[in-house]
mmCIF file of C-alpha atoms and ligand atoms in Angstrom:
data_model
loop_
_atom_site.group_PDB
_atom_site.id
_atom_site.type_symbol
_atom_site.label_atom_id
_atom_site.label_comp_id
_atom_site.label_asym_id
_atom_site.label_seq_id
_atom_site.Cartn_x
_atom_site.Cartn_y
_atom_site.Cartn_z
ATOM 1 C CA UNK A 1 0.299 -0.006 -0.096
ATOM 2 C CA UNK A 2 1.303 3.120 -1.138
ATOM 3 C CA UNK A 3 1.084 6.681 0.722
ATOM 4 C CA UNK A 4 -1.118 8.364 -1.604
ATOM 5 C CA UNK A 5 -3.326 5.329 -1.837
ATOM 6 C CA UNK A 6 -4.246 5.227 2.041
ATOM 7 C CA UNK A 7 -4.427 9.428 2.124
ATOM 8 C CA UNK A 8 -6.715 8.972 -0.913
ATOM 9 C CA UNK A 9 -8.965 6.374 0.574
ATOM 10 C CA UNK A 10 -8.782 8.816 4.044
ATOM 11 C CA UNK A 11 -9.474 11.718 2.030
ATOM 12 C CA UNK A 12 -12.491 9.686 0.258
ATOM 13 C CA UNK A 13 -13.830 8.569 3.478
ATOM 14 C CA UNK A 14 -13.603 12.048 5.327
ATOM 15 C CA UNK A 15 -15.190 14.029 2.370
ATOM 16 C CA UNK A 16 -18.294 10.912 1.902
ATOM 17 C CA UNK A 17 -19.247 11.561 4.838
ATOM 18 C CA UNK A 18 -23.554 11.946 4.786
ATOM 19 C CA UNK A 19 -25.533 13.879 6.852
ATOM 20 C CA UNK A 20 -27.036 10.823 8.673
ATOM 21 C CA UNK A 21 -23.427 9.260 9.774
ATOM 22 C CA UNK A 22 -23.640 12.297 12.432
ATOM 23 C CA UNK A 23 -26.706 10.753 14.231
ATOM 24 C CA UNK A 24 -24.168 7.494 14.433
ATOM 25 C CA UNK A 25 -21.346 9.261 16.202
ATOM 26 C CA UNK A 26 -19.356 9.153 13.526
ATOM 27 C CA UNK A 27 -18.293 12.292 12.524
ATOM 28 C CA UNK A 28 -16.824 14.270 15.607
ATOM 29 C CA UNK A 29 -14.409 11.524 16.373
ATOM 30 C CA UNK A 30 -14.007 10.163 12.687
ATOM 31 C CA UNK A 31 -11.010 7.389 12.112
ATOM 32 C CA UNK A 32 -10.148 6.069 9.228
ATOM 33 C CA UNK A 33 -9.221 2.237 10.140
ATOM 34 C CA UNK A 34 -6.399 1.891 8.035
ATOM 35 C CA UNK A 35 -4.422 4.953 8.975
ATOM 36 C CA UNK A 36 -5.297 5.593 12.315
ATOM 37 C CA UNK A 37 -2.518 2.882 13.591
ATOM 38 C CA UNK A 38 0.376 4.903 11.972
ATOM 39 C CA UNK A 39 2.087 7.491 13.446
ATOM 40 C CA UNK A 40 2.939 9.971 11.564
ATOM 41 C CA UNK A 41 4.872 11.969 14.007
ATOM 42 C CA UNK A 42 8.575 13.182 12.535
ATOM 43 C CA UNK A 43 7.495 13.253 8.871
ATOM 44 C CA UNK A 44 6.677 16.318 7.104
ATOM 45 C CA UNK A 45 3.101 16.995 6.217
ATOM 46 C CA UNK A 46 1.655 17.278 2.609
ATOM 47 C CA UNK A 47 -0.883 19.732 1.014
ATOM 48 C CA UNK A 48 -3.072 16.305 0.834
ATOM 49 C CA UNK A 49 -2.139 15.672 4.910
ATOM 50 C CA UNK A 50 -3.168 19.601 5.142
ATOM 51 C CA UNK A 51 -6.418 19.043 3.237
ATOM 52 C CA UNK A 52 -7.553 16.047 5.050
ATOM 53 C CA UNK A 53 -6.847 17.657 8.369
ATOM 54 C CA UNK A 54 -9.420 20.823 7.542
ATOM 55 C CA UNK A 55 -11.997 18.049 6.625
ATOM 56 C CA UNK A 56 -11.677 16.279 10.032
ATOM 57 C CA UNK A 57 -11.389 19.823 11.800
ATOM 58 C CA UNK A 58 -14.798 20.630 9.264
ATOM 59 C CA UNK A 59 -16.214 17.673 10.693
ATOM 60 C CA UNK A 60 -15.453 18.400 14.048
ATOM 61 C CA UNK A 61 -12.153 16.921 14.903
ATOM 62 C CA UNK A 62 -11.007 19.032 18.205
ATOM 63 C CA UNK A 63 -7.264 20.968 17.724
ATOM 64 C CA UNK A 64 -5.775 18.295 20.254
ATOM 65 C CA UNK A 65 -6.895 15.363 19.072
ATOM 66 C CA UNK A 66 -5.158 16.528 15.455
ATOM 67 C CA UNK A 67 -1.835 17.634 17.518
ATOM 68 C CA UNK A 68 -2.117 13.351 18.782
ATOM 69 C CA UNK A 69 -3.114 12.569 15.014
ATOM 70 C CA UNK A 70 -0.048 14.294 12.947
ATOM 71 C CA UNK A 71 1.786 15.023 15.837
ATOM 72 C CA UNK A 72 1.958 18.783 15.593
ATOM 73 C CA UNK A 73 2.429 20.832 18.071
ATOM 74 C CA UNK A 74 -1.065 22.833 18.249
ATOM 75 C CA UNK A 75 -0.276 25.907 17.545
ATOM 76 C CA UNK A 76 0.690 24.851 13.593
ATOM 77 C CA UNK A 77 -2.729 23.201 13.699
ATOM 78 C CA UNK A 78 -4.593 26.106 14.020
ATOM 79 C CA UNK A 79 -2.495 28.392 11.718
ATOM 80 C CA UNK A 80 -2.883 25.156 9.303
ATOM 81 C CA UNK A 81 -7.158 25.007 9.904
ATOM 82 C CA UNK A 82 -7.403 29.787 9.596
ATOM 83 C CA UNK A 83 -4.807 29.474 6.452
ATOM 84 C CA UNK A 84 -2.187 31.463 8.282
ATOM 85 C CA UNK A 85 0.501 28.315 6.413
ATOM 86 C CA UNK A 86 -0.197 26.220 3.668
ATOM 87 C CA UNK A 87 -3.016 28.921 1.830
ATOM 88 C CA UNK A 88 -2.437 27.323 -1.154
ATOM 89 C CA UNK A 89 -3.929 24.210 -0.415
ATOM 90 C CA UNK A 90 -7.158 22.727 -0.205
ATOM 91 C CA UNK A 91 -10.175 22.026 2.636
ATOM 92 C CA UNK A 92 -12.246 24.121 3.942
ATOM 93 C CA UNK A 93 -10.641 27.473 6.281
ATOM 94 C CA UNK A 94 -11.805 28.195 9.828
ATOM 95 C CA UNK A 95 -12.712 32.005 9.862
ATOM 96 C CA UNK A 96 -9.911 33.464 11.630
ATOM 97 C CA UNK A 97 -11.735 34.918 14.515
ATOM 98 C CA UNK A 98 -10.930 32.689 17.203
ATOM 99 C CA UNK A 99 -13.749 32.512 19.376
ATOM 100 C CA UNK A 100 -14.188 33.289 22.925
ATOM 101 C CA UNK A 101 -13.421 31.108 25.451
ATOM 102 C CA UNK A 102 -16.646 30.416 27.987
ATOM 103 C CA UNK A 103 -15.151 32.172 30.434
ATOM 104 C CA UNK A 104 -14.276 35.366 28.743
ATOM 105 C CA UNK A 105 -18.285 35.809 27.824
ATOM 106 C CA UNK A 106 -19.271 35.335 31.134
ATOM 107 C CA UNK A 107 -16.908 37.662 32.075
ATOM 108 C CA UNK A 108 -18.096 39.936 29.454
ATOM 109 C CA UNK A 109 -21.697 38.930 30.362
ATOM 110 C CA UNK A 110 -21.224 39.849 33.601
ATOM 111 C CA UNK A 111 -20.090 42.886 32.909
ATOM 112 C CA UNK A 112 -23.084 43.946 30.408
ATOM 113 C CA UNK A 113 -25.116 43.375 33.601
ATOM 114 C CA UNK A 114 -26.318 40.133 31.522
ATOM 115 C CA UNK A 115 -26.496 37.021 34.017
ATOM 116 C CA UNK A 116 -29.048 38.163 37.003
ATOM 117 C CA UNK A 117 -28.048 37.281 40.436
ATOM 118 C CA UNK A 118 -29.522 34.112 42.097
ATOM 119 C CA UNK A 119 -32.449 33.914 44.474
ATOM 120 C CA UNK A 120 -30.314 35.281 47.060
ATOM 121 C CA UNK A 121 -29.007 38.268 45.334
ATOM 122 C CA UNK A 122 -26.111 37.063 44.664
ATOM 123 C CA UNK A 123 -23.870 35.506 41.871
ATOM 124 C CA UNK A 124 -21.847 32.668 42.558
ATOM 125 C CA UNK A 125 -18.532 32.462 40.517
ATOM 126 C CA UNK A 126 -18.315 28.884 40.935
ATOM 127 C CA UNK A 127 -20.688 28.557 37.902
ATOM 128 C CA UNK A 128 -18.785 30.536 35.572
ATOM 129 C CA UNK A 129 -14.910 30.781 36.333
ATOM 130 C CA UNK A 130 -12.356 28.943 37.942
ATOM 131 C CA UNK A 131 -11.701 29.003 41.348
ATOM 132 C CA UNK A 132 -8.412 29.304 43.153
ATOM 133 C CA UNK A 133 -6.860 27.850 46.376
ATOM 134 C CA UNK A 134 -8.506 30.669 48.601
ATOM 135 C CA UNK A 135 -11.662 30.424 47.189
ATOM 136 C CA UNK A 136 -12.168 33.362 44.808
ATOM 137 C CA UNK A 137 -13.446 33.460 41.549
ATOM 138 C CA UNK A 138 -10.234 34.238 39.232
ATOM 139 C CA UNK A 139 -9.711 33.952 35.041
ATOM 140 C CA UNK A 140 -6.743 34.263 32.832
ATOM 141 C CA UNK A 141 -5.284 38.065 32.057
ATOM 142 C CA UNK A 142 -2.438 38.593 30.139
ATOM 143 C CA UNK A 143 -1.513 35.071 31.883
ATOM 144 C CA UNK A 144 -1.664 35.846 34.961
ATOM 145 C CA UNK A 145 -4.946 35.133 37.099
ATOM 146 C CA UNK A 146 -6.594 38.067 38.348
ATOM 147 C CA UNK A 147 -9.650 37.994 40.563
ATOM 148 C CA UNK A 148 -13.057 38.352 38.491
ATOM 149 C CA UNK A 149 -13.904 40.755 41.595
ATOM 150 C CA UNK A 150 -11.531 42.919 41.242
ATOM 151 C CA UNK A 151 -12.200 43.323 37.566
ATOM 152 C CA UNK A 152 -15.870 43.965 38.176
ATOM 153 C CA UNK A 153 -15.403 46.198 40.500
ATOM 154 C CA UNK A 154 -12.825 48.426 38.542
ATOM 155 C CA UNK A 155 -15.585 48.429 35.723
ATOM 156 C CA UNK A 156 -18.825 49.042 37.541
ATOM 157 C CA UNK A 157 -17.218 51.407 40.447
ATOM 158 C CA UNK A 158 -14.043 52.699 39.160
ATOM 159 C CA UNK A 159 -10.197 52.119 40.240
ATOM 160 C CA UNK A 160 -9.520 51.485 43.382
ATOM 161 C CA UNK A 161 -9.023 54.547 45.836
ATOM 162 C CA UNK A 162 -5.242 54.123 47.347
ATOM 163 C CA UNK A 163 -6.297 54.579 50.855
ATOM 164 C CA UNK A 164 -8.966 51.532 50.143
ATOM 165 C CA UNK A 165 -6.996 48.766 48.296
ATOM 166 C CA UNK A 166 -9.354 45.351 48.607
ATOM 167 C CA UNK A 167 -11.897 44.215 46.859
ATOM 168 C CA UNK A 168 -14.333 42.992 49.781
ATOM 169 C CA UNK A 169 -17.539 41.628 49.660
ATOM 170 C CA UNK A 170 -20.598 42.487 51.977
ATOM 171 C CA UNK A 171 -21.933 39.419 51.666
ATOM 172 C CA UNK A 172 -20.894 36.141 52.829
ATOM 173 C CA UNK A 173 -19.774 34.449 49.508
ATOM 174 C CA UNK A 174 -15.847 34.493 48.907
ATOM 175 C CA UNK A 175 -16.874 33.821 45.044
ATOM 176 C CA UNK A 176 -19.601 36.186 44.595
ATOM 177 C CA UNK A 177 -18.713 38.016 41.842
ATOM 178 C CA UNK A 178 -22.173 40.277 41.848
ATOM 179 C CA UNK A 179 -21.105 44.246 41.538
ATOM 180 C CA UNK A 180 -23.985 44.982 44.307
ATOM 181 C CA UNK A 181 -22.144 43.011 46.718
ATOM 182 C CA UNK A 182 -18.739 44.027 46.373
ATOM 183 C CA UNK A 183 -16.739 47.361 47.504
ATOM 184 C CA UNK A 184 -13.349 48.961 47.661
ATOM 185 C CA UNK A 185 -12.082 48.442 51.781
ATOM 186 C CA UNK A 186 -9.891 49.861 53.400
ATOM 187 C CA UNK A 187 -7.356 46.589 55.389
ATOM 188 C CA UNK A 188 -9.095 47.567 58.424
ATOM 189 C CA UNK A 189 -13.006 47.442 56.666
ATOM 190 C CA UNK A 190 -11.695 44.038 55.322
ATOM 191 C CA UNK A 191 -10.570 42.358 59.218
ATOM 192 C CA UNK A 192 -14.011 43.291 60.387
ATOM 193 C CA UNK A 193 -15.542 41.188 57.232
ATOM 194 C CA UNK A 194 -13.493 38.903 58.225
ATOM 195 C CA UNK A 195 -14.583 38.966 62.249
ATOM 196 C CA UNK A 196 -18.458 39.544 60.599
ATOM 197 C CA UNK A 197 -18.208 35.793 58.430
ATOM 198 C CA UNK A 198 -15.956 33.799 61.187
ATOM 199 C CA UNK A 199 -13.087 33.718 58.337
ATOM 200 C CA UNK A 200 -10.532 35.221 61.020
ATOM 201 C CA UNK A 201 -8.509 33.064 63.028
ATOM 202 C CA UNK A 202 -9.112 33.380 66.184
ATOM 203 C CA UNK A 203 -8.892 30.323 69.682
ATOM 204 C CA UNK A 204 -8.504 27.381 68.885
ATOM 205 C CA UNK A 205 -8.035 28.473 64.904
ATOM 206 C CA UNK A 206 -5.603 30.488 65.838
ATOM 207 C CA UNK A 207 -1.739 29.642 64.835
ATOM 208 C CA UNK A 208 -0.732 30.654 68.254
ATOM 209 C CA UNK A 209 -3.219 28.909 70.435
ATOM 210 C CA UNK A 210 -1.619 27.425 73.212
ATOM 211 C CA UNK A 211 -5.794 26.634 74.937
ATOM 212 C CA UNK A 212 -8.149 24.536 72.943
ATOM 213 C CA UNK A 213 -11.453 25.959 73.695
ATOM 214 C CA UNK A 214 -13.022 22.763 75.862
ATOM 215 C CA UNK A 215 -10.592 23.927 78.264
ATOM 216 C CA UNK A 216 -11.434 27.351 77.693
ATOM 217 C CA UNK A 217 -15.209 26.814 77.990
ATOM 218 C CA UNK A 218 -13.608 24.710 82.003
ATOM 219 C CA UNK A 219 -11.723 27.504 83.351
ATOM 220 C CA UNK A 220 -14.016 29.794 82.397
ATOM 221 C CA UNK A 221 -16.238 27.475 84.589
ATOM 222 C CA UNK A 222 -13.461 26.898 87.829
ATOM 223 C CA UNK A 223 -12.710 30.588 87.349
ATOM 224 C CA UNK A 224 -9.206 29.918 89.408
ATOM 225 C CA UNK A 225 -7.120 32.784 91.194
ATOM 226 C CA UNK A 226 -3.987 33.805 89.907
ATOM 227 C CA UNK A 227 -2.505 31.995 92.530
ATOM 228 C CA UNK A 228 -4.529 28.184 91.219
ATOM 229 C CA UNK A 229 -3.901 29.195 88.122
ATOM 230 C CA UNK A 230 0.278 28.097 88.683
ATOM 231 C CA UNK A 231 -1.119 24.620 89.178
ATOM 232 C CA UNK A 232 -3.897 24.750 85.422
ATOM 233 C CA UNK A 233 -0.272 26.074 84.110
ATOM 234 C CA UNK A 234 1.591 22.732 84.460
ATOM 235 C CA UNK A 235 -2.188 20.559 83.924
ATOM 236 C CA UNK A 236 -2.669 22.226 80.309
ATOM 237 C CA UNK A 237 0.867 23.105 79.491
ATOM 238 C CA UNK A 238 0.037 26.656 78.996
ATOM 239 C CA UNK A 239 1.446 29.918 80.329
ATOM 240 C CA UNK A 240 0.357 30.545 83.728
ATOM 241 C CA UNK A 241 -0.594 34.573 82.434
ATOM 242 C CA UNK A 242 -2.565 32.327 79.943
ATOM 243 C CA UNK A 243 -4.549 30.589 81.474
ATOM 244 C CA UNK A 244 -5.588 33.485 84.015
ATOM 245 C CA UNK A 245 -6.232 35.608 80.479
ATOM 246 C CA UNK A 246 -8.611 33.314 79.055
ATOM 247 C CA UNK A 247 -10.818 31.984 82.450
ATOM 248 C CA UNK A 248 -10.777 35.339 83.021
ATOM 249 C CA UNK A 249 -12.310 36.703 79.402
ATOM 250 C CA UNK A 250 -9.307 39.090 79.075
ATOM 251 C CA UNK A 251 -8.653 36.920 75.934
ATOM 252 C CA UNK A 252 -10.763 34.008 74.087
ATOM 253 C CA UNK A 253 -13.202 37.074 74.226
ATOM 254 C CA UNK A 254 -14.865 36.208 70.974
ATOM 255 C CA UNK A 255 -15.195 31.952 72.066
ATOM 256 C CA UNK A 256 -19.299 32.260 71.954
ATOM 257 C CA UNK A 257 -19.478 28.412 73.914
ATOM 258 C CA UNK A 258 -17.106 29.599 76.419
ATOM 259 C CA UNK A 259 -20.242 32.086 78.329
ATOM 260 C CA UNK A 260 -18.203 34.615 80.036
ATOM 261 C CA UNK A 261 -19.805 34.695 83.673
ATOM 262 C CA UNK A 262 -19.422 38.319 85.162
ATOM 263 C CA UNK A 263 -20.251 38.728 88.696
ATOM 264 C CA UNK A 264 -22.441 41.904 88.726
ATOM 265 C CA UNK A 265 -25.427 43.840 90.456
ATOM 266 C CA UNK A 266 -26.347 44.792 87.156
ATOM 267 C CA UNK A 267 -30.112 43.379 85.644
ATOM 268 C CA UNK A 268 -29.347 43.053 82.246
ATOM 269 C CA UNK A 269 -26.746 43.018 79.802
ATOM 270 C CA UNK A 270 -28.128 46.580 78.483
ATOM 271 C CA UNK A 271 -27.076 48.340 81.878
ATOM 272 C CA UNK A 272 -22.786 46.612 81.108
ATOM 273 C CA UNK A 273 -21.361 49.439 78.933
ATOM 274 C CA UNK A 274 -21.745 48.849 74.998
ATOM 275 C CA UNK A 275 -17.311 47.741 74.905
ATOM 276 C CA UNK A 276 -18.083 45.673 77.490
ATOM 277 C CA UNK A 277 -20.394 43.386 76.182
ATOM 278 C CA UNK A 278 -19.160 40.850 74.474
ATOM 279 C CA UNK A 279 -20.971 37.769 72.848
ATOM 280 C CA UNK A 280 -20.852 34.956 74.941
ATOM 281 C CA UNK A 281 -21.586 37.375 78.822
ATOM 282 C CA UNK A 282 -23.864 35.773 81.320
ATOM 283 C CA UNK A 283 -24.647 38.045 84.162
ATOM 284 C CA UNK A 284 -24.253 36.373 87.523
ATOM 285 C CA UNK A 285 -25.597 37.600 90.787
ATOM 286 C CA UNK A 286 -23.879 37.227 94.675
ATOM 287 C CA UNK A 287 -26.218 35.548 96.436
HETATM 288 ZN ZN1 LIG B 1 -6.683 5.389 5.954
HETATM 289 ZN ZN1 LIG B 2 -22.561 38.695 46.620
#
């Protein structure tokens, strides 16, 4: 079997695919039984190869399939398909404007306000974009990953003010890209948001924690005096001052599970000064 016969047969098969074949799934995954096992890598392309390649693409073969079939890189395949290379060879050409990728389309739709928020009023980035390790929606821009929230904010509210460089969320979804959920924030505002969302490392989740929340709950119940804290220090393997602070509410102020018991004559929490009203405050009255 000589080469020209082989490709002649492939070409005949490729061009003789009728409309009925599409229904049987033969068009997109078209492979000639005679030729497909033969590795063509390293062999120079002929005008006939190029013609066949263009027909394969016309009937739905992907660029990566053609890359494998012909042993040439994807950039060369694309240039052949649009006619940049081999302009004289036959076969149907693709239009040169490469269709934008779906994510870029989604971004454009987002900036045109064509994507409607879900029933909760958010536009979850995970449905349209890639998420980075931190859970934020990102998109490729000049071969770098950029947060979609920053692009959206810049588009709708202008570039970030010098003192408010952070694209922050009004809602608690990190991947939300609804322009109505976003604002330029100062680092201070962003930290307040983290307290609000419970994403600020505190208590157990803080990397420097010397005590666990269970231990703090125990200490709050016992409320050891300073001298007794020395014994607890040996027991729990934390410094005496750490024990005392946790037990008496100078630290772990934000732990709602460890009630901060305060002996007071006040009848209700409203009588306590606002800055001292921890969320876990429990008033106790001496008998
Ligand atoms: Zn063949
Ligand atoms: Zn939102």
